[in-house]
Amino acid sequence: MLKQYVQLPRAVHVLCLGTLINRAAMLMPFLTLYLTSQRSFSIGEATWATGVYGLGSLVGALTGGHLADRIGRRTVMLTSLLGSASILVLFPYLAARWAIFFALAAYAMLADMYRPAASAMIADLVVPVHRPSAFGLLYVAVNLGFSIGATVGGVLAKHWFLLLFWADAGTSMIYAAIILGAIRETLPGRSGTPHPVHALSAEDAHPQPPSTVSLAAAAAHILRDRAFMIFCTACLCIGLTYMQSISTFPIYLGGLGFEADRYGQIIALNGVMIVVLQLPLTALLNRFNRASVVVWSAVLTGVGFGLIGWAASLLQFAATVVVWTAGEMMAAAFMSAIVSDLAPVHLRARYMGVFTMCHSSAMMLGAPLGGAVLDRLGGAYLWGGSLAIGLLAALLFLSIHRQMAPRGIREASPAPRPHGRSAAEQ
């Protein structure tokens, strides 16, 4: 089982290690606490600050994807890590609300430029059949680092918030140093750039020179890609549902009389399951049609959140977390791999940027929408709506089932292509 992870390119292991280090001290879980306790923000103002962060994240995802295809993945990653670290160092000295909001937006934009560039780099380095393993390993690194970061951040925030800012900036600079010393540029078509051996398509084996496609032309191409647009819509639906786990779920539990520590115990199952089970589960699921896996992952996610409306005891709520976490893990390793295959090589990072934007949009919209439903209509409508949105996502995935299959299988299939095929396949 571990062989497929050990045999991944060295650069993938380095990226996963750097990601783990970078997540080992994080400000974001404690941002609202910092703003309310140290800067006298109201709860409403702190919530708006989270929305501002989501907006900056959305802009960063699009910008990072565009620049990674134009100037290179490595350059964008270094700019993201060093730029966000610089803002973190200055952030605790800001007192004016307008300066804090502006810094948050700038920090989010710079920090999230990294994500599409890193995902594109992994896709550059790994052949399609092994991409689920690579992205699965990265997902474990993200969650393990987040678990460590939440613990370390809690200790630092309790004693001196300034240390948390410095530690978060320090991990970003360490990761930047790792990239400088151990990672080469992978932008396809650039002289000296490695590309996967045994590539499954002519485009992978003979990539075009670094992209000179304008932002407008790239946007037009992506918007014409029907399969990718449907895929992103489904991902947004899943994101809106998943955001309830950190926004309305704790409020709902509190309304039922559960203390905050009970929510912590329940939600901790999510991180434990991912760290312990993600790698073996990805190895197992890689034997199946990934398109079908993604469809069932959406069903499980919707059902898991829908069952919250029926739960009453601590054990029952924990069982719902197990169900939707299983859906999350099923999708985690395959989503980025599917985007990698849907995207033309010269637009790979920009496709990753749009995909990342789905997460940012869910962050912006999911919490306020869920909060409004819970406040005005109640938990039955919130969790019933979550079930419906999860099933809608499954239907959307099902409608592009064939396009989500690995590229080699699609190209080898004798079945005729449906009318209105995506631009990525033309």
CSV table of C-alpha atoms in Angstrom, one decimal:
chain,number,residue,atom,x,y,z
A,1,MET,CA,0.0,0.0,0.0
A,2,LEU,CA,2.8,2.5,0.9
A,3,LYS,CA,4.8,1.6,-2.2
A,4,GLN,CA,2.7,4.0,-4.4
A,5,TYR,CA,3.4,6.9,-2.1
A,6,VAL,CA,7.1,6.1,-1.6
A,7,GLN,CA,7.6,5.9,-5.4
A,8,LEU,CA,6.2,9.4,-6.0
A,9,PRO,CA,8.8,12.0,-7.3
A,10,ARG,CA,11.0,13.4,-4.6
A,11,ALA,CA,9.7,16.9,-5.3
A,12,VAL,CA,6.2,15.8,-4.3
A,13,HIS,CA,7.5,14.5,-0.9
A,14,VAL,CA,9.3,17.9,-0.4
A,15,LEU,CA,6.1,19.8,-1.2
A,16,CYS,CA,4.2,17.7,1.3
A,17,LEU,CA,6.9,18.2,4.0
A,18,GLY,CA,6.9,21.9,3.4
A,19,THR,CA,3.1,22.0,3.6
A,20,LEU,CA,3.1,20.2,6.9
A,21,ILE,CA,5.7,22.6,8.3
A,22,ASN,CA,3.8,25.6,7.0
A,23,ARG,CA,0.5,24.4,8.7
A,24,ALA,CA,2.2,23.7,12.0
A,25,ALA,CA,1.5,27.2,13.3
A,26,MET,CA,-1.6,28.9,11.9
A,27,LEU,CA,-3.3,32.2,12.7
A,28,MET,CA,-6.6,31.7,10.9
A,29,PRO,CA,-8.4,29.4,13.5
A,30,PHE,CA,-7.8,32.1,16.1
A,31,LEU,CA,-8.4,35.2,14.0
A,32,THR,CA,-11.8,36.0,15.3
A,33,LEU,CA,-10.6,35.4,18.9
A,34,TYR,CA,-7.7,37.8,18.3
A,35,LEU,CA,-9.9,40.5,16.8
A,36,THR,CA,-12.5,40.4,19.6
A,37,SER,CA,-10.1,40.0,22.5
A,38,GLN,CA,-7.1,42.1,21.4
A,39,ARG,CA,-8.6,44.6,19.0
A,40,SER,CA,-12.1,45.1,20.6
A,41,PHE,CA,-14.0,44.0,17.4
A,42,SER,CA,-17.6,43.1,17.9
A,43,ILE,CA,-18.7,39.6,16.8
A,44,GLY,CA,-20.3,41.1,13.7
A,45,GLU,CA,-17.1,42.9,12.8
A,46,ALA,CA,-15.1,39.8,13.3
A,47,THR,CA,-17.4,37.8,11.1
A,48,TRP,CA,-17.1,40.5,8.4
A,49,ALA,CA,-13.3,40.1,8.7
A,50,THR,CA,-13.7,36.4,7.9
A,51,GLY,CA,-15.7,37.4,4.8
A,52,VAL,CA,-13.0,39.9,3.8
A,53,TYR,CA,-10.5,37.0,4.1
A,54,GLY,CA,-12.7,34.9,1.8
A,55,LEU,CA,-12.8,37.6,-0.8
A,56,GLY,CA,-9.0,38.0,-0.7
A,57,SER,CA,-8.7,34.2,-1.0
A,58,LEU,CA,-10.9,34.2,-4.1
A,59,VAL,CA,-8.8,36.9,-5.8
A,60,GLY,CA,-5.6,35.1,-4.8
A,61,ALA,CA,-6.7,31.8,-6.3
A,62,LEU,CA,-7.5,33.4,-9.7
A,63,THR,CA,-4.3,35.5,-9.6
A,64,GLY,CA,-2.1,32.6,-8.5
A,65,GLY,CA,-3.4,30.3,-11.2
A,66,HIS,CA,-3.0,32.9,-14.0
A,67,LEU,CA,0.6,33.8,-12.9
A,68,ALA,CA,1.6,30.2,-12.4
A,69,ASP,CA,0.9,29.5,-16.0
A,70,ARG,CA,2.6,32.7,-17.2
A,71,ILE,CA,5.8,33.1,-15.0
A,72,GLY,CA,6.1,29.7,-13.3
A,73,ARG,CA,4.8,27.7,-10.4
A,74,ARG,CA,8.0,28.1,-8.3
A,75,THR,CA,8.0,31.9,-8.6
A,76,VAL,CA,4.4,32.2,-7.6
A,77,MET,CA,4.8,29.9,-4.6
A,78,LEU,CA,7.8,31.8,-3.3
A,79,THR,CA,6.0,35.1,-3.8
A,80,SER,CA,3.0,33.8,-1.9
A,81,LEU,CA,5.0,32.4,1.0
A,82,LEU,CA,7.4,35.4,1.5
A,83,GLY,CA,4.7,38.0,0.8
A,84,SER,CA,2.2,36.5,3.3
A,85,ALA,CA,4.9,36.1,5.9
A,86,SER,CA,5.8,39.8,5.5
A,87,ILE,CA,2.2,40.8,6.2
A,88,LEU,CA,1.9,38.5,9.2
A,89,VAL,CA,5.0,40.2,10.8
A,90,LEU,CA,3.3,43.6,10.5
A,91,PHE,CA,-0.2,42.6,11.3
A,92,PRO,CA,-0.1,42.6,15.1
A,93,TYR,CA,1.0,46.3,15.0
A,94,LEU,CA,-2.1,47.4,13.1
A,95,ALA,CA,-4.8,49.1,15.2
A,96,ALA,CA,-7.1,50.9,12.8
A,97,ARG,CA,-10.0,48.8,11.5
A,98,TRP,CA,-9.5,49.8,7.9
A,99,ALA,CA,-5.9,48.8,8.1
A,100,ILE,CA,-6.7,45.5,9.6
A,101,PHE,CA,-9.3,44.7,6.9
A,102,PHE,CA,-7.0,45.8,4.1
A,103,ALA,CA,-4.1,43.7,5.6
A,104,LEU,CA,-6.5,40.7,5.9
A,105,ALA,CA,-7.5,40.9,2.3
A,106,ALA,CA,-3.9,41.3,1.1
A,107,TYR,CA,-2.7,38.4,3.3
A,108,ALA,CA,-5.5,36.1,2.0
A,109,MET,CA,-4.7,37.0,-1.6
A,110,LEU,CA,-1.0,36.4,-1.2
A,111,ALA,CA,-1.4,33.2,0.9
A,112,ASP,CA,-3.9,31.6,-1.5
A,113,MET,CA,-1.8,32.3,-4.6
A,114,TYR,CA,0.2,29.3,-3.5
A,115,ARG,CA,-2.6,26.7,-3.8
A,116,PRO,CA,-3.2,26.5,-7.5
A,117,ALA,CA,0.5,26.8,-8.2
A,118,ALA,CA,1.4,23.9,-5.9
A,119,SER,CA,-1.4,21.8,-7.3
A,120,ALA,CA,-0.3,22.5,-10.9
A,121,MET,CA,3.3,21.6,-9.9
A,122,ILE,CA,2.2,18.2,-8.6
A,123,ALA,CA,0.2,17.6,-11.8
A,124,ASP,CA,3.3,18.5,-13.8
A,125,LEU,CA,5.4,16.0,-11.9
A,126,VAL,CA,3.0,13.0,-11.7
A,127,VAL,CA,1.4,11.0,-14.4
A,128,PRO,CA,-2.5,10.9,-14.3
A,129,VAL,CA,-2.8,7.4,-12.9
A,130,HIS,CA,-0.7,8.3,-9.8
A,131,ARG,CA,-2.1,11.8,-9.2
A,132,PRO,CA,-4.7,10.6,-6.7
A,133,SER,CA,-1.9,9.2,-4.5
A,134,ALA,CA,0.1,12.4,-4.7
A,135,PHE,CA,-2.9,14.6,-3.9
A,136,GLY,CA,-4.0,12.2,-1.2
A,137,LEU,CA,-0.6,12.5,0.4
A,138,LEU,CA,-0.7,16.3,0.2
A,139,TYR,CA,-4.2,16.3,1.8
A,140,VAL,CA,-2.9,14.2,4.8
A,141,ALA,CA,0.0,16.7,5.2
A,142,VAL,CA,-2.5,19.6,5.2
A,143,ASN,CA,-4.7,18.0,7.9
A,144,LEU,CA,-1.8,16.7,10.0
A,145,GLY,CA,-0.2,20.1,9.9
A,146,PHE,CA,-3.5,21.8,10.7
A,147,SER,CA,-3.9,19.5,13.8
A,148,ILE,CA,-0.5,20.4,15.0
A,149,GLY,CA,-1.1,24.1,14.2
A,150,ALA,CA,-4.3,24.2,16.1
A,151,THR,CA,-2.6,22.8,19.2
A,152,VAL,CA,0.5,25.0,18.9
A,153,GLY,CA,-1.5,28.1,18.0
A,154,GLY,CA,-3.8,27.6,21.0
A,155,VAL,CA,-0.8,27.5,23.4
A,156,LEU,CA,0.7,30.6,21.8
A,157,ALA,CA,-2.6,32.5,21.6
A,158,LYS,CA,-3.1,31.8,25.3
A,159,HIS,CA,0.2,33.4,26.4
A,160,TRP,CA,1.1,36.0,23.8
A,161,PHE,CA,-0.6,36.5,20.4
A,162,LEU,CA,2.5,38.1,19.0
A,163,LEU,CA,4.3,34.8,19.1
A,164,LEU,CA,1.5,33.2,17.0
A,165,PHE,CA,2.0,35.8,14.2
A,166,TRP,CA,5.8,35.3,14.3
A,167,ALA,CA,5.5,31.5,14.3
A,168,ASP,CA,3.1,31.5,11.4
A,169,ALA,CA,5.4,33.8,9.4
A,170,GLY,CA,8.4,31.7,10.4
A,171,THR,CA,6.9,28.5,9.0
A,172,SER,CA,6.2,30.2,5.7
A,173,MET,CA,9.8,31.4,5.4
A,174,ILE,CA,11.1,28.0,6.3
A,175,TYR,CA,8.9,26.5,3.5
A,176,ALA,CA,10.2,29.2,1.1
A,177,ALA,CA,13.8,28.2,1.9
A,178,ILE,CA,12.9,24.6,1.2
A,179,ILE,CA,11.5,25.5,-2.2
A,180,LEU,CA,14.6,27.6,-3.0
A,181,GLY,CA,16.9,24.8,-2.2
A,182,ALA,CA,15.1,21.6,-3.3
A,183,ILE,CA,12.4,22.4,-5.9
A,184,ARG,CA,12.9,23.2,-9.6
A,185,GLU,CA,10.5,25.0,-11.9
A,186,THR,CA,8.0,22.5,-13.5
A,187,LEU,CA,6.1,24.9,-15.9
A,188,PRO,CA,5.6,22.7,-19.0
A,189,GLY,CA,7.6,23.8,-22.1
A,190,ARG,CA,10.2,25.7,-20.2
A,191,SER,CA,13.8,24.6,-21.0
A,192,GLY,CA,15.1,22.1,-18.5
A,193,THR,CA,11.7,21.5,-17.0
A,194,PRO,CA,11.0,17.8,-16.1
A,195,HIS,CA,7.8,16.1,-17.2
A,196,PRO,CA,6.3,12.8,-16.2
A,197,VAL,CA,7.6,9.8,-18.1
A,198,HIS,CA,5.2,7.4,-19.7
A,199,ALA,CA,2.8,10.4,-20.3
A,200,LEU,CA,-0.6,9.3,-21.4
A,201,SER,CA,-1.2,12.0,-24.0
A,202,ALA,CA,0.7,13.8,-26.7
A,203,GLU,CA,0.2,17.1,-24.9
A,204,ASP,CA,1.8,15.8,-21.7
A,205,ALA,CA,4.7,14.3,-23.6
A,206,HIS,CA,5.3,17.4,-25.8
A,207,PRO,CA,4.1,20.4,-23.8
A,208,GLN,CA,3.7,23.8,-25.3
A,209,PRO,CA,6.1,26.7,-24.4
A,210,PRO,CA,5.2,28.7,-21.2
A,211,SER,CA,1.7,30.0,-21.8
A,212,THR,CA,1.2,33.4,-23.4
A,213,VAL,CA,-2.6,33.1,-23.3
A,214,SER,CA,-4.1,36.3,-22.0
A,215,LEU,CA,-6.3,36.4,-18.9
A,216,ALA,CA,-9.4,37.2,-21.0
A,217,ALA,CA,-8.7,34.4,-23.5
A,218,ALA,CA,-8.1,31.9,-20.7
A,219,ALA,CA,-11.3,32.9,-19.0
A,220,ALA,CA,-13.3,32.6,-22.2
A,221,HIS,CA,-11.8,29.1,-22.8
A,222,ILE,CA,-12.6,28.0,-19.2
A,223,LEU,CA,-16.2,29.3,-19.4
A,224,ARG,CA,-16.8,27.4,-22.6
A,225,ASP,CA,-15.6,24.2,-20.9
A,226,ARG,CA,-19.0,22.8,-20.1
A,227,ALA,CA,-17.7,19.7,-18.2
A,228,PHE,CA,-15.4,21.8,-16.0
A,229,MET,CA,-18.1,24.4,-15.2
A,230,ILE,CA,-20.5,21.6,-14.1
A,231,PHE,CA,-17.7,20.1,-12.1
A,232,CYS,CA,-17.0,23.4,-10.3
A,233,THR,CA,-20.7,24.0,-9.7
A,234,ALA,CA,-20.9,20.6,-8.0
A,235,CYS,CA,-17.7,21.4,-5.9
A,236,LEU,CA,-19.2,24.7,-4.8
A,237,CYS,CA,-22.3,22.8,-3.7
A,238,ILE,CA,-20.2,20.4,-1.6
A,239,GLY,CA,-18.2,23.4,-0.2
A,240,LEU,CA,-21.4,25.2,0.9
A,241,THR,CA,-22.5,22.0,2.7
A,242,TYR,CA,-19.1,21.4,4.2
A,243,MET,CA,-18.8,24.9,5.6
A,244,GLN,CA,-21.6,24.2,7.9
A,245,SER,CA,-19.3,22.0,9.9
A,246,ILE,CA,-17.4,25.0,11.2
A,247,SER,CA,-20.1,27.6,11.1
A,248,THR,CA,-23.6,26.5,12.0
A,249,PHE,CA,-22.9,23.1,13.4
A,250,PRO,CA,-21.3,24.4,16.7
A,251,ILE,CA,-24.2,26.9,17.0
A,252,TYR,CA,-26.8,24.2,16.5
A,253,LEU,CA,-25.1,22.0,19.1
A,254,GLY,CA,-25.0,24.9,21.5
A,255,GLY,CA,-28.8,25.5,21.0
A,256,LEU,CA,-29.3,21.9,22.0
A,257,GLY,CA,-27.4,22.4,25.2
A,258,PHE,CA,-24.0,20.9,24.3
A,259,GLU,CA,-21.0,22.7,25.6
A,260,ALA,CA,-18.2,24.0,23.2
A,261,ASP,CA,-15.8,21.2,24.4
A,262,ARG,CA,-18.3,18.6,23.2
A,263,TYR,CA,-18.3,20.2,19.7
A,264,GLY,CA,-14.5,20.0,19.8
A,265,GLN,CA,-14.6,16.3,20.7
A,266,ILE,CA,-17.0,15.6,17.9
A,267,ILE,CA,-15.3,17.5,15.2
A,268,ALA,CA,-11.9,16.1,16.2
A,269,LEU,CA,-13.0,12.8,14.6
A,270,ASN,CA,-12.8,14.5,11.2
A,271,GLY,CA,-9.0,15.2,11.6
A,272,VAL,CA,-8.2,11.9,13.2
A,273,MET,CA,-10.0,9.9,10.4
A,274,ILE,CA,-8.2,11.9,7.7
A,275,VAL,CA,-4.7,11.5,9.2
A,276,VAL,CA,-5.2,7.7,9.9
A,277,LEU,CA,-7.3,6.6,7.0
A,278,GLN,CA,-6.7,8.9,4.0
A,279,LEU,CA,-3.7,7.1,2.6
A,280,PRO,CA,-5.0,3.5,2.8
A,281,LEU,CA,-8.4,4.6,1.6
A,282,THR,CA,-6.9,6.4,-1.4
A,283,ALA,CA,-4.9,3.3,-2.3
A,284,LEU,CA,-8.1,1.2,-2.1
A,285,LEU,CA,-10.3,3.6,-4.1
A,286,ASN,CA,-7.6,4.1,-6.8
A,287,ARG,CA,-8.6,0.6,-8.1
A,288,PHE,CA,-12.1,1.9,-8.9
A,289,ASN,CA,-13.6,4.3,-11.4
A,290,ARG,CA,-12.8,7.7,-9.8
A,291,ALA,CA,-15.9,9.3,-11.4
A,292,SER,CA,-18.1,6.9,-9.6
A,293,VAL,CA,-16.1,7.5,-6.3
A,294,VAL,CA,-16.7,11.2,-6.6
A,295,VAL,CA,-20.5,10.7,-7.2
A,296,TRP,CA,-20.8,8.5,-4.1
A,297,SER,CA,-18.6,10.9,-2.1
A,298,ALA,CA,-21.2,13.7,-2.7
A,299,VAL,CA,-24.0,11.4,-1.7
A,300,LEU,CA,-22.3,10.5,1.6
A,301,THR,CA,-21.5,14.1,2.3
A,302,GLY,CA,-25.1,15.2,1.8
A,303,VAL,CA,-26.4,12.2,3.8
A,304,GLY,CA,-23.9,12.9,6.6
A,305,PHE,CA,-25.0,16.5,7.1
A,306,GLY,CA,-28.7,15.6,6.6
A,307,LEU,CA,-28.5,13.1,9.4
A,308,ILE,CA,-27.5,15.9,11.8
A,309,GLY,CA,-31.1,16.9,11.9
A,310,TRP,CA,-32.1,13.5,13.2
A,311,ALA,CA,-29.3,13.2,15.8
A,312,ALA,CA,-29.8,13.9,19.5
A,313,SER,CA,-27.0,12.3,21.5
A,314,LEU,CA,-23.2,12.9,21.4
A,315,LEU,CA,-22.7,9.4,19.9
A,316,GLN,CA,-25.2,10.1,17.1
A,317,PHE,CA,-23.7,13.4,16.2
A,318,ALA,CA,-20.2,11.7,16.1
A,319,ALA,CA,-21.7,9.1,13.7
A,320,THR,CA,-22.8,11.9,11.4
A,321,VAL,CA,-19.3,13.2,11.4
A,322,VAL,CA,-18.0,9.8,10.4
A,323,VAL,CA,-20.4,9.6,7.5
A,324,TRP,CA,-19.6,13.1,6.0
A,325,THR,CA,-15.9,12.7,6.7
A,326,ALA,CA,-15.9,9.4,4.7
A,327,GLY,CA,-17.4,11.4,1.8
A,328,GLU,CA,-14.8,14.1,2.2
A,329,MET,CA,-11.9,11.6,2.1
A,330,MET,CA,-13.3,9.8,-0.9
A,331,ALA,CA,-13.3,13.0,-2.9
A,332,ALA,CA,-10.1,14.6,-1.5
A,333,ALA,CA,-7.6,12.7,-3.5
A,334,PHE,CA,-9.5,12.7,-6.8
A,335,MET,CA,-10.8,16.3,-7.2
A,336,SER,CA,-7.5,17.9,-8.1
A,337,ALA,CA,-6.6,14.9,-10.2
A,338,ILE,CA,-9.8,15.3,-12.2
A,339,VAL,CA,-9.1,19.0,-12.7
A,340,SER,CA,-5.6,18.1,-13.9
A,341,ASP,CA,-7.0,15.9,-16.6
A,342,LEU,CA,-9.8,18.3,-17.6
A,343,ALA,CA,-7.3,21.1,-18.1
A,344,PRO,CA,-5.1,21.7,-21.1
A,345,VAL,CA,-1.5,21.6,-20.0
A,346,HIS,CA,-0.9,25.2,-20.9
A,347,LEU,CA,-3.9,26.3,-18.7
A,348,ARG,CA,-3.4,23.8,-15.9
A,349,ALA,CA,-2.7,26.3,-13.1
A,350,ARG,CA,-5.5,28.6,-14.2
A,351,TYR,CA,-7.9,25.7,-14.0
A,352,MET,CA,-6.6,24.9,-10.5
A,353,GLY,CA,-7.2,28.6,-9.6
A,354,VAL,CA,-10.8,28.4,-10.6
A,355,PHE,CA,-11.1,25.1,-8.7
A,356,THR,CA,-9.6,26.7,-5.7
A,357,MET,CA,-12.1,29.6,-6.1
A,358,CYS,CA,-14.9,27.2,-5.4
A,359,HIS,CA,-13.5,26.7,-1.8
A,360,SER,CA,-13.1,30.5,-1.4
A,361,SER,CA,-16.6,31.1,-2.6
A,362,ALA,CA,-18.0,28.5,-0.2
A,363,MET,CA,-16.1,30.2,2.6
A,364,MET,CA,-17.6,33.6,1.7
A,365,LEU,CA,-21.2,32.3,1.2
A,366,GLY,CA,-21.6,29.1,3.2
A,367,ALA,CA,-21.5,30.6,6.7
A,368,PRO,CA,-23.9,33.5,6.2
A,369,LEU,CA,-26.3,31.5,4.1
A,370,GLY,CA,-26.4,28.6,6.6
A,371,GLY,CA,-26.6,31.1,9.5
A,372,ALA,CA,-29.6,32.8,7.9
A,373,VAL,CA,-31.4,29.5,7.3
A,374,LEU,CA,-30.7,28.3,10.9
A,375,ASP,CA,-31.8,31.6,12.4
A,376,ARG,CA,-35.0,32.1,10.4
A,377,LEU,CA,-36.2,28.6,9.5
A,378,GLY,CA,-34.5,26.2,12.0
A,379,GLY,CA,-32.2,23.2,12.0
A,380,ALA,CA,-34.7,20.9,10.1
A,381,TYR,CA,-34.5,23.2,7.0
A,382,LEU,CA,-30.7,23.7,7.3
A,383,TRP,CA,-29.8,20.0,7.5
A,384,GLY,CA,-32.6,19.0,5.0
A,385,GLY,CA,-31.2,21.6,2.6
A,386,SER,CA,-27.7,20.3,3.1
A,387,LEU,CA,-28.9,16.8,2.1
A,388,ALA,CA,-30.6,18.2,-1.0
A,389,ILE,CA,-27.5,20.2,-2.0
A,390,GLY,CA,-25.3,17.1,-1.5
A,391,LEU,CA,-27.6,15.1,-3.7
A,392,LEU,CA,-27.7,17.9,-6.3
A,393,ALA,CA,-23.9,17.8,-6.4
A,394,ALA,CA,-24.0,14.0,-7.0
A,395,LEU,CA,-26.3,14.5,-9.9
A,396,LEU,CA,-24.1,17.1,-11.4
A,397,PHE,CA,-21.1,14.8,-11.1
A,398,LEU,CA,-23.1,12.0,-12.6
A,399,SER,CA,-23.9,14.2,-15.6
A,400,ILE,CA,-20.2,14.4,-16.5
A,401,HIS,CA,-19.3,10.9,-15.4
A,402,ARG,CA,-17.4,10.0,-18.6
A,403,GLN,CA,-15.5,13.3,-18.7
A,404,MET,CA,-14.2,12.7,-15.2
A,405,ALA,CA,-12.6,9.4,-16.1
A,406,PRO,CA,-8.8,9.3,-16.3
A,407,ARG,CA,-7.6,10.8,-19.6
A,408,GLY,CA,-6.1,7.5,-20.8
A,409,ILE,CA,-9.4,5.7,-20.3
A,410,ARG,CA,-11.4,8.5,-22.1
A,411,GLU,CA,-9.1,8.6,-25.1
A,412,ALA,CA,-9.1,4.8,-25.4
A,413,SER,CA,-12.9,4.5,-25.1
A,414,PRO,CA,-14.6,3.7,-28.5
A,415,ALA,CA,-17.8,5.4,-27.3
A,416,PRO,CA,-18.7,8.6,-29.2
A,417,ARG,CA,-18.2,11.9,-27.5
A,418,PRO,CA,-21.4,13.6,-26.4
A,419,HIS,CA,-22.6,16.7,-28.3
A,420,GLY,CA,-21.2,19.9,-26.7
A,421,ARG,CA,-18.0,18.4,-25.3
A,422,SER,CA,-15.8,20.5,-23.2
A,423,ALA,CA,-13.2,22.9,-24.6
A,424,ALA,CA,-10.6,21.0,-22.6
A,425,GLU,CA,-11.2,17.9,-24.7
A,426,GLN,CA,-11.3,19.6,-28.1
